[in-house]
Coordinates of C-alpha atoms in Angstrom, one line a residue:
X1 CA 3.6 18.1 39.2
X2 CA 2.4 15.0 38.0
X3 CA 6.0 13.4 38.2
X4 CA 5.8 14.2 41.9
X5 CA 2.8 12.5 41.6
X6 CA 4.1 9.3 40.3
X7 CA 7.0 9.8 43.0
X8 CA 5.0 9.6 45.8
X9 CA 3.3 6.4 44.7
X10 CA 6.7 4.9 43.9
X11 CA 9.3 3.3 47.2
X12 CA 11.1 6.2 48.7
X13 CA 14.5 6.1 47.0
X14 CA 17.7 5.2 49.0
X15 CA 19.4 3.0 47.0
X16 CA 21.8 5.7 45.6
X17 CA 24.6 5.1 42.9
X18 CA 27.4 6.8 40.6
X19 CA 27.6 7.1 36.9
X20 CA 30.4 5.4 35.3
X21 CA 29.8 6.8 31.4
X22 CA 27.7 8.3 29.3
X23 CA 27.2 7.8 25.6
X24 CA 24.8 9.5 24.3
X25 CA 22.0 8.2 25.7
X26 CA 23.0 4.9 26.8
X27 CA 24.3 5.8 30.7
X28 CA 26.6 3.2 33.0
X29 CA 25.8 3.2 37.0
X30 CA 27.8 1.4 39.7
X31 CA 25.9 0.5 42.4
X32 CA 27.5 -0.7 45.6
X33 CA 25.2 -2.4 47.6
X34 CA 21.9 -3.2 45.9
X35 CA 21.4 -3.9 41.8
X36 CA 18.4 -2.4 40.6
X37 CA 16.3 -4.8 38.6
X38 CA 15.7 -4.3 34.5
X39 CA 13.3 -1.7 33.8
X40 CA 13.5 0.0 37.0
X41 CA 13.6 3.5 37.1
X42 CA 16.5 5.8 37.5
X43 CA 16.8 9.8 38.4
X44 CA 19.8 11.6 38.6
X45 CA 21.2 15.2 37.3
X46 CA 19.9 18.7 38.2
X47 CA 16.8 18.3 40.4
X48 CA 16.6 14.7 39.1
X49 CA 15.3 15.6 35.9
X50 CA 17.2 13.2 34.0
X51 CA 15.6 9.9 33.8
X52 CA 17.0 6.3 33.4
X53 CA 15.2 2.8 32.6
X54 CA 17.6 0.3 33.3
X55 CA 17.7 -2.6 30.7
X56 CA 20.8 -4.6 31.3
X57 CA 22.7 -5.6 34.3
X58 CA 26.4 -5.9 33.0
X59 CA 28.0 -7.1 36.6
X60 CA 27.1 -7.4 40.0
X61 CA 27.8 -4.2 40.6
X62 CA 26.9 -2.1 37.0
X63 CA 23.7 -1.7 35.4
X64 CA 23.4 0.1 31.3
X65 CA 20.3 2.2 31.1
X66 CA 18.4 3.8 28.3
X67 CA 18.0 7.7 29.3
X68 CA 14.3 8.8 28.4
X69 CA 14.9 12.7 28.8
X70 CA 18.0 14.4 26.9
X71 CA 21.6 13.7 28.8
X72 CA 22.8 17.2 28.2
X73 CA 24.9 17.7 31.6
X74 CA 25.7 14.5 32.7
X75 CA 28.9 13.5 33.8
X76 CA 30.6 10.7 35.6
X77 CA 30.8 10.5 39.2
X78 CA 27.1 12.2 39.6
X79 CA 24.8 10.3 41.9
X80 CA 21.7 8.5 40.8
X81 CA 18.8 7.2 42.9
X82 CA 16.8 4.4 42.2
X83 CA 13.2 4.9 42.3
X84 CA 12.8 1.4 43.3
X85 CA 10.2 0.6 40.6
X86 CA 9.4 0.6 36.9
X87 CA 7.7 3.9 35.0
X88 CA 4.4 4.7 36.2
X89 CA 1.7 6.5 34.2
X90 CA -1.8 7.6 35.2
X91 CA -4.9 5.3 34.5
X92 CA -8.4 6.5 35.1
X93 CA -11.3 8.5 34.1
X94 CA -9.2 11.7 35.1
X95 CA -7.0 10.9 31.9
X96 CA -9.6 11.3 29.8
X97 CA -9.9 14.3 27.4
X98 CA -6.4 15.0 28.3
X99 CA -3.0 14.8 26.5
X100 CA 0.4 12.8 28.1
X101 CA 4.0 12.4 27.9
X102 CA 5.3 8.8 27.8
X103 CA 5.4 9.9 32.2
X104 CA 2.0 10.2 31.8
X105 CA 2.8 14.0 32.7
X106 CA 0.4 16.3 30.7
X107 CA 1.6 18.4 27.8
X108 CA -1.8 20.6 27.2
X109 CA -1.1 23.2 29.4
X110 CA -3.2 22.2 32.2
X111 CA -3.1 20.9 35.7
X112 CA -1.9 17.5 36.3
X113 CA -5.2 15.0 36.7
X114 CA -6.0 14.3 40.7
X115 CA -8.5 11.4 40.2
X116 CA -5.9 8.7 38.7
X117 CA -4.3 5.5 39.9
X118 CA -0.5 5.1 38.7
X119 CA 0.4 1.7 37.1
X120 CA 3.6 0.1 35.4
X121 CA 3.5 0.1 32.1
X122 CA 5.3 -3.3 32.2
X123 CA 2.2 -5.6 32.1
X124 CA 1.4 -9.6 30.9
X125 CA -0.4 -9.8 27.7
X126 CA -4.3 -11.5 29.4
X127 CA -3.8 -15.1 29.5
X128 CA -5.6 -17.2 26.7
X129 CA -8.5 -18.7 29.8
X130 CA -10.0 -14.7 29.6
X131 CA -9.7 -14.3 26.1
X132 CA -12.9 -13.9 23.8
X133 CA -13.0 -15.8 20.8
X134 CA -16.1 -14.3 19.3
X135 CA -15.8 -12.1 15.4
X136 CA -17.6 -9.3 15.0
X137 CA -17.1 -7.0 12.2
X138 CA -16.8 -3.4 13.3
X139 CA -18.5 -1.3 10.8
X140 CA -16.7 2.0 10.0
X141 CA -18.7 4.1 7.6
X142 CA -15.7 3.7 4.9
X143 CA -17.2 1.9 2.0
X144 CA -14.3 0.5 0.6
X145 CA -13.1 -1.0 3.8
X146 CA -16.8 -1.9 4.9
X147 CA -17.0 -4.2 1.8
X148 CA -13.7 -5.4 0.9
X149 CA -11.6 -5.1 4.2
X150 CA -14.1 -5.5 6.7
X151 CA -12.7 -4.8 10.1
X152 CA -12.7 -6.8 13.5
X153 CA -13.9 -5.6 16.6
X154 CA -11.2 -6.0 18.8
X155 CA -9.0 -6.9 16.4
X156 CA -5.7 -5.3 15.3
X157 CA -5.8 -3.6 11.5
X158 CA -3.0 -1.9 9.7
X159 CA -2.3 1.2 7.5
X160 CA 0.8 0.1 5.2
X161 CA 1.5 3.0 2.9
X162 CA 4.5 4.7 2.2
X163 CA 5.2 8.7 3.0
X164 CA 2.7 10.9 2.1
X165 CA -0.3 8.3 0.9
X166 CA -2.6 9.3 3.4
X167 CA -2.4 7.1 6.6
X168 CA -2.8 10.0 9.5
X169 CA -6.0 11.3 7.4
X170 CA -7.4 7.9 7.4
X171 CA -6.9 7.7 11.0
X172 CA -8.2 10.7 11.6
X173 CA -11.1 10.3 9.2
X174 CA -12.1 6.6 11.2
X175 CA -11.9 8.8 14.7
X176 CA -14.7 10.8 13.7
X177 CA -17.0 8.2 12.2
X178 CA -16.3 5.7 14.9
X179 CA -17.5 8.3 17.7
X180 CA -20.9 8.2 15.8
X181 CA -21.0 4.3 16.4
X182 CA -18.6 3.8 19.3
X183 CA -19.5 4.5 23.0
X184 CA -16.1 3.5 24.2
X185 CA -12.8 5.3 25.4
X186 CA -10.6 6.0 22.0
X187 CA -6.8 6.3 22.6
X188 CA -4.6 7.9 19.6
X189 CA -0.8 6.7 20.7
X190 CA 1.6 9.3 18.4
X191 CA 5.2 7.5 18.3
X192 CA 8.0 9.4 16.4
X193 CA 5.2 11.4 14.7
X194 CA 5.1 15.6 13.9
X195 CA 3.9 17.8 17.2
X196 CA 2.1 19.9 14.7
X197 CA -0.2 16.9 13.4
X198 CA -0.5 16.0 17.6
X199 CA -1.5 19.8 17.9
X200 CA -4.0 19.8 15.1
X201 CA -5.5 16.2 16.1
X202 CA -6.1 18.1 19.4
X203 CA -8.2 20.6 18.6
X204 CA -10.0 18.9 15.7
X205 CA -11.2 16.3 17.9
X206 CA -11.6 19.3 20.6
X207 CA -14.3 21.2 17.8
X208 CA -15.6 17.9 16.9
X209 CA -17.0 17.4 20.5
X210 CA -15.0 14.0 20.8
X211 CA -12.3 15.0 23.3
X212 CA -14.5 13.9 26.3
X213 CA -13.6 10.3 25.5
X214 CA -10.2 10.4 24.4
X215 CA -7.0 10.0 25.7
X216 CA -3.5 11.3 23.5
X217 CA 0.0 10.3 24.3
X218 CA 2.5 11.4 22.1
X219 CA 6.3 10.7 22.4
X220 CA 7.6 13.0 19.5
X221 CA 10.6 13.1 16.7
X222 CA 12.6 15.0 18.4
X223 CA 12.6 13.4 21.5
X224 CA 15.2 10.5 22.6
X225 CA 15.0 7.1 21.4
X226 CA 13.8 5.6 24.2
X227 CA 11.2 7.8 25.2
X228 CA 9.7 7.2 21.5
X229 CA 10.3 3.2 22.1
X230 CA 8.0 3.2 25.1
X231 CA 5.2 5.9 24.6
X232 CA 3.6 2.7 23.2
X233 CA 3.7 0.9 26.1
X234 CA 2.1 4.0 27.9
X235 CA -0.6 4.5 25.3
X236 CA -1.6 0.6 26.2
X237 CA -1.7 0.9 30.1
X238 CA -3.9 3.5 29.9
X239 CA -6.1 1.3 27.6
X240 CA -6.0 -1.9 29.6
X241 CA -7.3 0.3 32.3
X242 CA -10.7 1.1 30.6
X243 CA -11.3 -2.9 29.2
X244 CA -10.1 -4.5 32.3
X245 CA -11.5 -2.0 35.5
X246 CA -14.5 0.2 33.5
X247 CA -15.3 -3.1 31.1
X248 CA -15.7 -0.6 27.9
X249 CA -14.4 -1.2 24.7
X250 CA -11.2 0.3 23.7
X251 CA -10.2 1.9 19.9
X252 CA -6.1 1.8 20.3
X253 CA -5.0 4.5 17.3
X254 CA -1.2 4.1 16.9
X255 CA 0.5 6.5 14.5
X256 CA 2.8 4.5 13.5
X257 CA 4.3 1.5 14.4
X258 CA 7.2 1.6 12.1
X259 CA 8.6 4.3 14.4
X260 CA 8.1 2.3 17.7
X261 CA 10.4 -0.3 15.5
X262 CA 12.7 2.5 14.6
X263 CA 13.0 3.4 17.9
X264 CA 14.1 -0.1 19.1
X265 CA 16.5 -0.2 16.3
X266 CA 17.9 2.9 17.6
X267 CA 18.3 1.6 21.5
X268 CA 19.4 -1.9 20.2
X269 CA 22.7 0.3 18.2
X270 CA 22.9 2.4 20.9
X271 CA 23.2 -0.7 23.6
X272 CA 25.8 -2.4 21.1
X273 CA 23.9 -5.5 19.9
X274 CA 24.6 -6.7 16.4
X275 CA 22.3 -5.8 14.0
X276 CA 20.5 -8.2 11.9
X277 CA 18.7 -8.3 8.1
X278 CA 18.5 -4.0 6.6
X279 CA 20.1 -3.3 10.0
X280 CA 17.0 -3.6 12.1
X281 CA 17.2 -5.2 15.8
X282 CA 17.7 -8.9 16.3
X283 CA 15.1 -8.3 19.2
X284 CA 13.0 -6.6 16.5
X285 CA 10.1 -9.6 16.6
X286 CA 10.0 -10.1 20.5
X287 CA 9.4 -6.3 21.1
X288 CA 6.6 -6.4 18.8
X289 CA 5.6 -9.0 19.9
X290 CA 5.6 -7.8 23.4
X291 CA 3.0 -4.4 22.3
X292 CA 0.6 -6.7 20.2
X293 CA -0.3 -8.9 22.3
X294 CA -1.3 -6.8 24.5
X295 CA -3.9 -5.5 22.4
X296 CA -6.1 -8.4 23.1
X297 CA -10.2 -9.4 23.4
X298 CA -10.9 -10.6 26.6
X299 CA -14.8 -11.5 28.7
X300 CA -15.0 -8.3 30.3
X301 CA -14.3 -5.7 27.3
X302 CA -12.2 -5.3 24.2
X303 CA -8.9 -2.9 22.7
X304 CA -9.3 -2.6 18.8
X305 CA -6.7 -1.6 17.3
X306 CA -6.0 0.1 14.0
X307 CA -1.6 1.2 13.5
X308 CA -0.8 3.2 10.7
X309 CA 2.2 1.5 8.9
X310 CA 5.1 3.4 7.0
X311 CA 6.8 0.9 4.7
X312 CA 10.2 1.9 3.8
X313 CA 10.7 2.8 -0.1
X314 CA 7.5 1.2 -0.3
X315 CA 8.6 -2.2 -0.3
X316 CA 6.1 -4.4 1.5
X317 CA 9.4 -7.3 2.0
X318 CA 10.8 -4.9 4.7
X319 CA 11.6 -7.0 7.9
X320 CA 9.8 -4.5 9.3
X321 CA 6.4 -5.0 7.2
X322 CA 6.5 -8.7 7.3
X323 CA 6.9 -9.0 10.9
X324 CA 3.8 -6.3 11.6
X325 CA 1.8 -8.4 8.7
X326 CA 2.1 -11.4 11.2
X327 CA 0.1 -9.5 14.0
X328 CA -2.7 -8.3 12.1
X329 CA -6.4 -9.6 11.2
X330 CA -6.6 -6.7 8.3
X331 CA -4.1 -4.8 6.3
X332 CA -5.3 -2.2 4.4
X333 CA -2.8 -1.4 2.1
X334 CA -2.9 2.4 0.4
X335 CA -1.0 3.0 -3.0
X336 CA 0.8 5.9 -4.7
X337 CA -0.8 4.9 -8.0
X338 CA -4.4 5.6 -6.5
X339 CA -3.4 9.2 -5.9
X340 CA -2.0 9.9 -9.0
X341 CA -5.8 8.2 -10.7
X342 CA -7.2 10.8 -7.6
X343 CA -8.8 7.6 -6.3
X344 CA -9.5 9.0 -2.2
X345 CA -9.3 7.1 0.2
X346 CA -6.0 5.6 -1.9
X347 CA -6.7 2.0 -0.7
X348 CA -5.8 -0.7 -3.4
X349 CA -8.4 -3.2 -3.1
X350 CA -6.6 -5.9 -4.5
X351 CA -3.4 -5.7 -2.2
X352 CA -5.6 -5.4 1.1
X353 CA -7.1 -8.3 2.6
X354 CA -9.0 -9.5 5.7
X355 CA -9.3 -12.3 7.9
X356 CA -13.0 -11.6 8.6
X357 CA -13.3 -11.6 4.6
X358 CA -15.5 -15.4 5.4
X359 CA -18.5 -16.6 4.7
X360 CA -19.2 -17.3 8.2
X361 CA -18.5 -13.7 9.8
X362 CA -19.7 -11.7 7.0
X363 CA -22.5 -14.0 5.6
X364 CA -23.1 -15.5 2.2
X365 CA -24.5 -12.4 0.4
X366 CA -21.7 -10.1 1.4
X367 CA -18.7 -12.2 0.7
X368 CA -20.0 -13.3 -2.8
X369 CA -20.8 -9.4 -3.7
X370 CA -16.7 -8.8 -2.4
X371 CA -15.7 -11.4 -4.7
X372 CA -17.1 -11.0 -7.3
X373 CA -16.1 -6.9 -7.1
X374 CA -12.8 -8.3 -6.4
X375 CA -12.6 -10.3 -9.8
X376 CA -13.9 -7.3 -11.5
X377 CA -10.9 -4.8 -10.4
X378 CA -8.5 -8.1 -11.1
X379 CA -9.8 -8.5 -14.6
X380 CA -9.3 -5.1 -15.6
X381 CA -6.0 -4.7 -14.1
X382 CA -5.1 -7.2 -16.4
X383 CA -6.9 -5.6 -19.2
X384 CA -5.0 -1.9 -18.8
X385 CA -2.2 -3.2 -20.8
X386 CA -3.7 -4.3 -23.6
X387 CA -5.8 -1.2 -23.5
X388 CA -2.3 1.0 -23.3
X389 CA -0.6 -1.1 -26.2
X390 CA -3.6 -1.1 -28.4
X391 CA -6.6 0.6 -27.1
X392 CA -10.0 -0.1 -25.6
X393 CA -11.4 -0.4 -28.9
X394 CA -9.2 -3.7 -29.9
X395 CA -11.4 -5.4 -26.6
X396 CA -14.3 -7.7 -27.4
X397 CA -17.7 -6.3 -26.3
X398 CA -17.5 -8.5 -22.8
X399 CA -14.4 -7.7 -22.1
X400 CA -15.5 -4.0 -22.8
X401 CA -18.3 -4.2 -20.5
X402 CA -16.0 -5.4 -17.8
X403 CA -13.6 -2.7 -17.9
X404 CA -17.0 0.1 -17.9
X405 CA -17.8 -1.9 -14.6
X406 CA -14.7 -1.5 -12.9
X407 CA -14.2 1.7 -13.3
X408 CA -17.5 2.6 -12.3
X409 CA -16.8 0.1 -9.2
X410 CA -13.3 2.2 -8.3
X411 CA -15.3 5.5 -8.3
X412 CA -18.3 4.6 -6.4
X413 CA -15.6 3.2 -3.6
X414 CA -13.8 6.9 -3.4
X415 CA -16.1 9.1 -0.6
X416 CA -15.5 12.6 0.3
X417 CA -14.0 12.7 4.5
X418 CA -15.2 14.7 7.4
X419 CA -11.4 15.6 7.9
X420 CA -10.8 17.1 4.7
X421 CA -13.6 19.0 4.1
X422 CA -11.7 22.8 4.7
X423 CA -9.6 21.1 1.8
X424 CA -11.3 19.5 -0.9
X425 CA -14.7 21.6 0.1
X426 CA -17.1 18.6 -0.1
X427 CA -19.0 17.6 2.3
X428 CA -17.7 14.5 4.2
X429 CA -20.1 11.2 4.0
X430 CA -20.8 8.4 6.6
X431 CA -21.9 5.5 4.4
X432 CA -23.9 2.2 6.2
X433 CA -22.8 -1.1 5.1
X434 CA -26.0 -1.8 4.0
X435 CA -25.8 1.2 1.2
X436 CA -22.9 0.5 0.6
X437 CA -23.4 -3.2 -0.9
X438 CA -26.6 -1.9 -2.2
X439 CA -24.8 0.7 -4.3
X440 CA -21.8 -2.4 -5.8
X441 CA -24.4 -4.7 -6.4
X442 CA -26.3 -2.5 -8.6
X443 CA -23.1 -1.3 -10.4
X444 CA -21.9 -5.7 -11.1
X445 CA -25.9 -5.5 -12.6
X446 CA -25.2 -2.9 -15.1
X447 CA -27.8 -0.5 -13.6
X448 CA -25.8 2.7 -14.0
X449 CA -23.8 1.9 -17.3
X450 CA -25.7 4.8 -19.2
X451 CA -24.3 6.8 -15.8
X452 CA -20.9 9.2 -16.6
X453 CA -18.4 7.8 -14.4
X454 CA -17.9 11.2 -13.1
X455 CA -21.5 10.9 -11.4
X456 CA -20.3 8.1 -9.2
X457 CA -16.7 9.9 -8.2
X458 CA -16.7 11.0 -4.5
X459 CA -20.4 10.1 -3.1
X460 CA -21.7 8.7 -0.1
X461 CA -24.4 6.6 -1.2
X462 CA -25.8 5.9 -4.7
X463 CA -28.3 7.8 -4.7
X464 CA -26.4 11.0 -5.1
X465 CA -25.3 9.5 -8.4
X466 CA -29.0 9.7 -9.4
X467 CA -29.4 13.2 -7.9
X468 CA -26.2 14.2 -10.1
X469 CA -27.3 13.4 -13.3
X470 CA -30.7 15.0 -13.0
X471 CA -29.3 17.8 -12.0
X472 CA -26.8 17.8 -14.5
X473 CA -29.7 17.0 -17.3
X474 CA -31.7 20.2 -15.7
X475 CA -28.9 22.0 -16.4

């Protein structure tokens, strides 16, 4: 139903061609008269169900298409119509609270939304005359981002992690807290991700009350390349719809960008281009490009963006990594060897950095407490192999004193999530920025040293620490 919607607010088709050859899903059409332009839309198969974005005109007479639905019984010599347009996906208040396709057709079971406009989702980045050039930090609840990564609002901020570190529940986690602050529209993009985590985002943000002001797109592993390489692009339209018509601010989620690379990798074989550094696209930084800019400040609202990053074998010089890195104004960057310390969230603090990490966005008082906490966790990671080879007695008193600090720093930054309370069975903490440097500062003034360290492991604000060792002297 809601491709029939998008049909009826595309040209009537009559521009009609035959397929030449399929491979896989790369698809040759000859057309006679007319030559589609690139990224127009093609249908063809049973009940036109098959459908084709053209991205290279080889001839005057022979356009190569990516197929965005599986090719299974295509052959050469069928017909295909020209839509005579690009893909068009919903915008509107009638997406919200909804889940899409990368058609913008809905995939939870209910009835196609009536109260939408349909838009390409081939769009100009804003030009620089409506951008905003204003920094505000976006405040998250998460006090190890809050005080050593802050975020920016409207800004773009990456997950880099390899498998299994944590980067969905971080997402997650930053969903719920930023519905507590945020009265915008939040859109979670799911490229080449599980359907079971989309189905279990869906109703946890359906329990949590938060679906009202959402909007999920997912293009999923199993589906074709090119459905997976422009779900993105999907996601952003909707977006651009809310900052630019309804003047709200946006919160982009994109789990993960890595795949939306993948899947350009995947076209760019599939099209026959020659493959450059570990394989990956030579068009790998213009596509990127092309997404991030999009995501963009501008006088009448704002998309912020945070893109969960897999890096491959955990090795940050990926092509793939770097050319991300470039895009961003924070990379939080979240380490194995947290996990195995049971550090949570795994974020290593000296690896992650910020652009709003200045004196001038963040004030005086902050940025010399973030310092100093980063010198701290510097010093000691220097210290750990002298403490392995010898021991922590062989350390002079100061040095001593430093490495108590740090680790009471490292567990006062771990904080129990809303999202994993059914797991861990703790209850999940929203911590200000305010308590948060509060809590640090006392720590770097040696207020807690006659603390256990276990006191200050997965709290909300320092306080609790307090609370946990009366208790634990009462008992």
């Amino acid at each position: 139903m809601g491709n029939k919607n998008k049909l009826e607010d595309e040209k009537s088709p009559s521009n009609l061609g035959t397929i030449v050859s399929v491979r896989s899903s790369i698809v040759d059409v000859m057309f006679k008269e007319h030559l589609p332009p690139i990224y127009s839309l093609l249908r063809t198969g049973k009940d036109r169900k098959v459908v084709i974005e053209v991205l290279t005109q080889l001839d005057s007479h022979h356009v190569r298409g990516i197929a965005l639905t599986p090719t299974e019984g295509l052959s050469r010599g069928m017909m295909v119509e020209d839509t005579g347009g690009p893909l068009k996906v919903p915008v509107g208040r009638g997406t919200l609270s909804r889940m899409f396709n990368v058609f913008g057709s809905p995939i939870d079971r209910e009835a196609a939304p009536s109260d939408v406009q349909w838009r390409s989702i081939h769009q100009d980045p804003p030009p620089l005359v409506r951008r905003s050039t204003r920094s505000e930090v976006f405040e998250t609840g998460i006090k190890i981002i809050d005080v050593l990564v802050p975020l920016e609002r409207g800004g773009k901020a990456g997950l880099f992690g390899g498998a299994g570190v944590g980067k969905t529940v971080l997402l997650t986690e930053m969903i719920h807290n930023m519905v507590k602050q945020q009265k915008g529209v939040s859109i979670f993009c799911g490229i080449g991700e599980r359907s079971r985590e989309g189905e279990e985002l869906y109703r946890d943000m359906k329990e949590a009350g938060v679906l009202p002001n959402m909007v999920l797109v997912f293009g999923q592993m199993n589906e074709p390349p090119g459905a997976r390489f422009r779900v993105g692009h999907t996601a952003l339209t909707m977006a651009e719809y809310f900052r630019d018509e309804e003047h709200r601010d946006v919160l982009l989620l994109i789990d993960n960008i890595f795949r939306f690379i993948q899947a350009g990798s995947e076209v760019s074989g599939l099209m026959g281009q020659m493959p450059s550094r570990l394989g990956y696209q030579p068009t790998m930084g213009t596509e990127l490009s092309g997404l991030e800019e999009r995501i963009a400040n501008t006088d009448t609202g704002a998309i912020m963006s945070i893109q969960a990053v897999y890096v491959p074998a955990d090795d940050f010089t990926d092509p793939a990594a770097v050319h991300t890195f470039s895009h961003l104004s924070a990379s939080i960057v979240l380490s194995r060897k947290r996990i195995s310390e049971g550090l949570y969230p795994a974020i290593d603090p000296l690896q992650s950095s910020s652009k709003m990490a200045t004196p001038r966005v963040i004030g005086e008082q902050h940025y010399f407490l973030a310092q100093k906490i980063r010198e701290t966790l510097a010093q000691y990671s220097e210290l750990k192999d002298i403490i392995a080879m010898l021991g922590l007695e062989q350390l002079s008193q100061e040095d001593r004193n430093i490495v108590a600090r740090a680790r009471r720093l490292e567990r006062f930054l771990t904080q129990p999530f809303f999202t994993t309370e059914q797991f861990t069975g703790l209850k999940g903490k929203y911590v200000s920025l305010k308590d948060a440097l509060e809590g640090c500062e006392r720590i770097l003034h040696d207020e807690f040293k006659d603390f256990s360290e276990s006191d200050l492991y997965m709290i909300g604000t320092i306080e609790e620490a307090i609370a946990k060792k009366l208790k634990r002297g009462q008992s």
